mmCIF file of C-alpha atoms in Angstrom:
data_model
loop_
_atom_site.group_PDB
_atom_site.id
_atom_site.type_symbol
_atom_site.label_atom_id
_atom_site.label_comp_id
_atom_site.label_asym_id
_atom_site.label_seq_id
_atom_site.Cartn_x
_atom_site.Cartn_y
_atom_site.Cartn_z
ATOM 1 C CA GLY A 1 -40.249 95.774 21.093
ATOM 2 C CA GLU A 2 -41.542 92.288 21.748
ATOM 3 C CA SER A 3 -45.276 92.298 22.681
ATOM 4 C CA VAL A 4 -46.688 89.182 24.701
ATOM 5 C CA GLY A 5 -50.038 89.499 25.781
ATOM 6 C CA LEU A 6 -52.466 87.290 27.955
ATOM 7 C CA HIS A 7 -56.238 87.256 26.839
ATOM 8 C CA LEU A 8 -57.559 87.212 30.231
ATOM 9 C CA PRO A 9 -55.835 88.920 33.595
ATOM 10 C CA THR A 10 -57.977 86.803 35.930
ATOM 11 C CA LEU A 11 -59.429 83.233 35.815
ATOM 12 C CA SER A 12 -61.491 81.744 38.453
ATOM 13 C CA VAL A 13 -62.285 77.739 38.515
ATOM 14 C CA GLN A 14 -63.815 75.476 40.556
ATOM 15 C CA GLU A 15 -61.560 72.863 41.994
ATOM 16 C CA GLY A 16 -61.686 69.644 39.989
ATOM 17 C CA ASP A 17 -62.398 71.356 36.871
ATOM 18 C CA ASN A 18 -59.678 71.717 34.017
ATOM 19 C CA SER A 19 -58.399 75.379 33.663
ATOM 20 C CA ILE A 20 -57.157 76.909 30.250
ATOM 21 C CA ILE A 21 -54.676 79.963 30.375
ATOM 22 C CA ASN A 22 -54.118 81.432 27.274
ATOM 23 C CA CYS A 23 -51.440 83.971 25.674
ATOM 24 C CA ALA A 24 -50.591 85.816 22.435
ATOM 25 C CA TYR A 25 -47.123 86.444 21.137
ATOM 26 C CA SER A 26 -46.359 89.100 18.633
ATOM 27 C CA ASN A 27 -42.788 87.516 17.422
ATOM 28 C CA SER A 28 -43.486 84.776 14.693
ATOM 29 C CA ALA A 29 -39.424 84.199 14.831
ATOM 30 C CA SER A 30 -39.872 82.947 18.414
ATOM 31 C CA ASP A 31 -38.646 79.595 18.909
ATOM 32 C CA TYR A 32 -38.866 78.980 22.645
ATOM 33 C CA PHE A 33 -41.655 79.341 25.159
ATOM 34 C CA ILE A 34 -41.917 78.613 28.826
ATOM 35 C CA TRP A 35 -44.784 78.798 31.151
ATOM 36 C CA TYR A 36 -44.135 79.949 34.809
ATOM 37 C CA LYS A 37 -46.070 80.049 37.781
ATOM 38 C CA GLN A 38 -45.474 82.509 40.661
ATOM 39 C CA GLU A 39 -47.106 82.333 44.067
ATOM 40 C CA SER A 40 -47.491 85.232 46.154
ATOM 41 C CA GLY A 41 -43.935 86.362 47.550
ATOM 42 C CA LYS A 42 -41.989 83.807 45.701
ATOM 43 C CA GLY A 43 -39.886 84.041 42.471
ATOM 44 C CA PRO A 44 -41.463 82.379 39.051
ATOM 45 C CA GLN A 45 -41.646 78.604 38.974
ATOM 46 C CA PHE A 46 -40.535 76.903 35.686
ATOM 47 C CA ILE A 47 -43.828 74.528 34.767
ATOM 48 C CA ILE A 48 -43.400 73.483 31.275
ATOM 49 C CA ASP A 49 -41.658 74.673 27.990
ATOM 50 C CA ILE A 50 -42.181 73.860 24.152
ATOM 51 C CA ARG A 51 -39.921 74.751 21.198
ATOM 52 C CA SER A 52 -41.450 75.957 17.786
ATOM 53 C CA ASN A 53 -40.931 72.489 16.206
ATOM 54 C CA MET A 54 -43.865 71.137 18.095
ATOM 55 C CA ASP A 55 -47.327 71.875 18.795
ATOM 56 C CA LYS A 56 -48.019 70.262 21.771
ATOM 57 C CA ARG A 57 -46.306 69.041 25.095
ATOM 58 C CA GLN A 58 -47.382 67.464 27.986
ATOM 59 C CA GLY A 59 -46.438 67.355 31.655
ATOM 60 C CA GLN A 60 -47.556 66.459 34.953
ATOM 61 C CA ARG A 61 -51.448 67.556 34.812
ATOM 62 C CA VAL A 62 -50.140 70.216 32.615
ATOM 63 C CA THR A 63 -50.186 70.544 28.416
ATOM 64 C CA VAL A 64 -49.002 73.456 26.397
ATOM 65 C CA LEU A 65 -50.441 73.859 23.082
ATOM 66 C CA LEU A 66 -48.706 75.976 20.579
ATOM 67 C CA ASN A 67 -50.256 77.675 17.459
ATOM 68 C CA LYS A 68 -47.768 79.280 15.172
ATOM 69 C CA THR A 69 -50.476 80.176 12.535
ATOM 70 C CA VAL A 70 -51.992 82.442 14.966
ATOM 71 C CA LYS A 71 -49.124 83.134 17.238
ATOM 72 C CA HIS A 72 -50.915 81.518 20.350
ATOM 73 C CA LEU A 73 -49.879 79.559 23.246
ATOM 74 C CA SER A 74 -52.056 77.915 25.784
ATOM 75 C CA LEU A 75 -51.537 75.889 29.281
ATOM 76 C CA GLN A 76 -54.104 73.749 30.336
ATOM 77 C CA ILE A 77 -54.235 72.236 33.694
ATOM 78 C CA ALA A 78 -56.260 69.073 34.395
ATOM 79 C CA ALA A 79 -58.279 68.754 37.488
ATOM 80 C CA THR A 80 -57.330 72.151 39.060
ATOM 81 C CA GLN A 81 -56.648 72.206 42.739
ATOM 82 C CA PRO A 82 -56.340 74.850 45.438
ATOM 83 C CA GLY A 83 -52.514 74.718 45.257
ATOM 84 C CA ASP A 84 -52.701 75.966 41.283
ATOM 85 C CA SER A 85 -53.952 79.283 42.483
ATOM 86 C CA ALA A 86 -51.151 81.721 41.450
ATOM 87 C CA VAL A 87 -50.153 84.002 38.776
ATOM 88 C CA TYR A 88 -48.932 82.239 35.451
ATOM 89 C CA PHE A 89 -46.806 83.713 32.752
ATOM 90 C CA CYS A 90 -45.823 83.145 29.422
ATOM 91 C CA ALA A 91 -42.197 83.557 28.190
ATOM 92 C CA GLU A 92 -41.087 83.684 24.479
ATOM 93 C CA LYS A 93 -37.690 83.738 23.138
ATOM 94 C CA PRO A 94 -36.717 84.712 19.459
ATOM 95 C CA ASN A 95 -34.636 83.015 17.833
ATOM 96 C CA THR A 96 -31.865 85.803 17.941
ATOM 97 C CA GLY A 97 -30.410 86.789 20.971
ATOM 98 C CA ASN A 98 -30.875 85.373 24.589
ATOM 99 C CA GLN A 99 -33.825 87.455 25.675
ATOM 100 C CA PHE A 100 -36.643 86.413 26.881
ATOM 101 C CA TYR A 101 -39.982 88.278 26.835
ATOM 102 C CA PHE A 102 -42.833 88.000 29.127
ATOM 103 C CA GLY A 103 -46.717 88.293 29.152
ATOM 104 C CA THR A 104 -48.356 90.367 31.890
ATOM 105 C CA GLY A 105 -49.621 87.406 33.924
ATOM 106 C CA THR A 106 -53.111 85.831 34.539
ATOM 107 C CA SER A 107 -54.142 85.510 37.915
ATOM 108 C CA LEU A 108 -55.803 82.010 38.783
ATOM 109 C CA THR A 109 -57.921 81.320 41.571
ATOM 110 C CA VAL A 110 -59.296 77.970 42.331
ATOM 111 C CA ILE A 111 -62.513 77.803 44.323
ATOM 112 C CA PRO A 112 -62.789 74.962 46.701
ATOM 113 C CA LYS B 1 -29.541 70.145 43.565
ATOM 114 C CA ALA B 2 -29.876 73.439 45.262
ATOM 115 C CA GLY B 3 -31.879 76.086 43.269
ATOM 116 C CA VAL B 4 -31.290 79.749 42.415
ATOM 117 C CA THR B 5 -30.259 81.779 45.361
ATOM 118 C CA GLN B 6 -30.290 85.476 46.023
ATOM 119 C CA THR B 7 -29.130 87.725 48.771
ATOM 120 C CA PRO B 8 -30.540 89.448 50.401
ATOM 121 C CA ARG B 9 -34.223 88.936 50.186
ATOM 122 C CA TYR B 10 -35.389 92.197 51.436
ATOM 123 C CA LEU B 11 -33.627 95.539 51.439
ATOM 124 C CA ILE B 12 -34.760 99.011 52.229
ATOM 125 C CA LYS B 13 -32.329 101.921 50.822
ATOM 126 C CA THR B 14 -32.709 105.865 50.514
ATOM 127 C CA ARG B 15 -32.878 107.646 47.598
ATOM 128 C CA GLY B 16 -29.417 108.520 46.321
ATOM 129 C CA GLN B 17 -27.811 105.554 47.585
ATOM 130 C CA GLN B 18 -26.699 102.685 45.911
ATOM 131 C CA VAL B 19 -27.117 98.859 46.179
ATOM 132 C CA THR B 20 -25.669 95.482 45.319
ATOM 133 C CA LEU B 21 -27.695 92.653 44.970
ATOM 134 C CA SER B 22 -26.355 88.891 44.728
ATOM 135 C CA CYS B 23 -27.224 85.656 42.613
ATOM 136 C CA SER B 24 -25.897 82.246 42.888
ATOM 137 C CA PRO B 25 -27.206 80.073 40.137
ATOM 138 C CA ILE B 26 -28.063 76.559 39.909
ATOM 139 C CA SER B 27 -24.813 74.408 39.770
ATOM 140 C CA GLY B 28 -23.625 74.216 36.554
ATOM 141 C CA HIS B 29 -25.565 76.678 34.687
ATOM 142 C CA ARG B 30 -23.561 79.559 33.353
ATOM 143 C CA SER B 31 -26.218 81.853 32.101
ATOM 144 C CA VAL B 32 -27.599 84.448 34.581
ATOM 145 C CA SER B 33 -30.264 86.829 33.668
ATOM 146 C CA TRP B 34 -31.703 89.615 35.819
ATOM 147 C CA TYR B 35 -35.352 91.013 35.808
ATOM 148 C CA GLN B 36 -37.117 93.882 37.369
ATOM 149 C CA GLN B 37 -40.670 92.773 38.315
ATOM 150 C CA THR B 38 -43.057 95.821 39.289
ATOM 151 C CA PRO B 39 -46.987 95.696 39.643
ATOM 152 C CA GLY B 40 -47.071 98.134 36.695
ATOM 153 C CA GLN B 41 -44.533 96.915 34.251
ATOM 154 C CA GLY B 42 -44.226 93.187 34.787
ATOM 155 C CA LEU B 43 -41.384 91.397 34.327
ATOM 156 C CA GLN B 44 -38.679 93.587 32.488
ATOM 157 C CA PHE B 45 -35.387 92.201 31.391
ATOM 158 C CA LEU B 46 -32.304 93.704 32.728
ATOM 159 C CA PHE B 47 -29.309 92.035 31.239
ATOM 160 C CA GLU B 48 -28.053 88.499 30.725
ATOM 161 C CA TYR B 49 -24.508 87.346 31.371
ATOM 162 C CA PHE B 50 -22.687 84.151 30.409
ATOM 163 C CA SER B 51 -19.415 83.044 31.233
ATOM 164 C CA GLU B 52 -18.589 86.231 32.661
ATOM 165 C CA THR B 53 -19.878 88.376 29.538
ATOM 166 C CA GLN B 54 -22.568 90.533 29.224
ATOM 167 C CA ARG B 55 -24.732 89.053 26.131
ATOM 168 C CA ASN B 56 -27.764 90.945 26.128
ATOM 169 C CA LYS B 57 -29.055 94.096 27.915
ATOM 170 C CA GLY B 58 -32.608 95.559 28.408
ATOM 171 C CA ASN B 59 -33.786 99.143 27.969
ATOM 172 C CA PHE B 60 -32.561 100.459 31.273
ATOM 173 C CA PRO B 61 -30.151 103.354 32.513
ATOM 174 C CA GLY B 62 -26.691 103.286 33.012
ATOM 175 C CA ARG B 63 -27.351 103.286 36.690
ATOM 176 C CA PHE B 64 -28.207 99.392 36.205
ATOM 177 C CA SER B 65 -24.983 97.592 35.839
ATOM 178 C CA GLY B 66 -24.234 93.695 36.714
ATOM 179 C CA ARG B 67 -21.412 91.457 36.441
ATOM 180 C CA GLN B 68 -20.756 87.749 36.505
ATOM 181 C CA PHE B 69 -17.435 85.948 38.338
ATOM 182 C CA SER B 70 -15.768 82.945 36.888
ATOM 183 C CA ASN B 71 -17.835 80.550 39.226
ATOM 184 C CA SER B 72 -20.963 82.334 37.631
ATOM 185 C CA ARG B 73 -22.291 83.707 40.696
ATOM 186 C CA SER B 74 -23.318 87.428 39.728
ATOM 187 C CA GLU B 75 -24.115 90.863 40.981
ATOM 188 C CA MET B 76 -26.250 93.607 40.026
ATOM 189 C CA ASN B 77 -25.673 97.094 41.002
ATOM 190 C CA VAL B 78 -28.080 100.383 41.151
ATOM 191 C CA SER B 79 -26.572 103.518 41.643
ATOM 192 C CA THR B 80 -28.576 106.751 42.919
ATOM 193 C CA LEU B 81 -31.602 104.994 43.780
ATOM 194 C CA GLU B 82 -34.586 106.394 42.637
ATOM 195 C CA LEU B 83 -38.386 105.732 43.961
ATOM 196 C CA GLY B 84 -39.078 104.098 40.730
ATOM 197 C CA ASP B 85 -36.387 101.665 41.473
ATOM 198 C CA SER B 86 -38.671 99.847 44.456
ATOM 199 C CA ALA B 87 -39.227 96.442 42.836
ATOM 200 C CA LEU B 88 -38.725 92.616 43.196
ATOM 201 C CA TYR B 89 -35.539 91.855 41.510
ATOM 202 C CA LEU B 90 -35.332 88.423 40.163
ATOM 203 C CA CYS B 91 -32.322 86.172 39.115
ATOM 204 C CA ALA B 92 -32.718 83.167 36.869
ATOM 205 C CA SER B 93 -30.248 81.042 35.575
ATOM 206 C CA SER B 94 -29.944 78.334 32.731
ATOM 207 C CA ARG B 95 -27.471 75.902 31.243
ATOM 208 C CA THR B 96 -26.982 77.871 28.118
ATOM 209 C CA TRP B 97 -30.318 79.575 26.740
ATOM 210 C CA ASP B 98 -33.100 77.618 27.696
ATOM 211 C CA GLU B 99 -35.106 76.141 30.941
ATOM 212 C CA GLN B 100 -34.425 79.437 32.664
ATOM 213 C CA TYR B 101 -35.160 78.845 36.684
ATOM 214 C CA PHE B 102 -35.597 81.776 39.007
ATOM 215 C CA GLY B 103 -34.558 82.705 42.407
ATOM 216 C CA PRO B 104 -36.757 83.728 45.078
ATOM 217 C CA GLY B 105 -36.016 87.633 44.408
ATOM 218 C CA THR B 106 -34.522 90.476 46.321
ATOM 219 C CA ARG B 107 -37.475 93.042 47.389
ATOM 220 C CA LEU B 108 -35.917 96.389 47.176
ATOM 221 C CA THR B 109 -37.798 99.274 48.732
ATOM 222 C CA VAL B 110 -36.362 103.050 48.209
ATOM 223 C CA THR B 111 -37.542 105.522 50.667
#
């Protein structure tokens, strides 16, 4: 089966610092990736996506980097705020089928 | 634009019973996927429907089934509930296959 893993299960950062959350994926045929944020008691919230024909995409305070050579995905959050505290998941979709595979998640805690 | 809605939000059932969960996708979205989320297993894919047809199915027993209606609303059913079925059941919708948006989930507790 697919394997999407996260390097760090927990991450603590000071408010105002930048956060980097990493994700490794195993299927080189994956061509679409999404980062989600999940707060306690809520469903995952779409943050940003990237297709395999790109290596970087920026959103509001977030940047996703894709390194296909080493099958690595990262989410960078600029000027981290207390409201960013949540579990972050990466999801990959292979170029065949319509199923997404999710990582186990990284819990981000922002220290005021 | 309204987001994905799921009903009910919370449910308590007894072993052996069956349950039906409902999902209304974002307007215009034709794909609906269902996931089971547990602390030990994370997010696991159940199945995906597009235009009333099941396109993909995960590795769950036949007790888990679903369907999609012509208005894209979807239901999933779990029969003969087991304690291990206690989980957060999430529904996600997308236009075709990308930009998947999740609902708040249904928290199912089996006693």
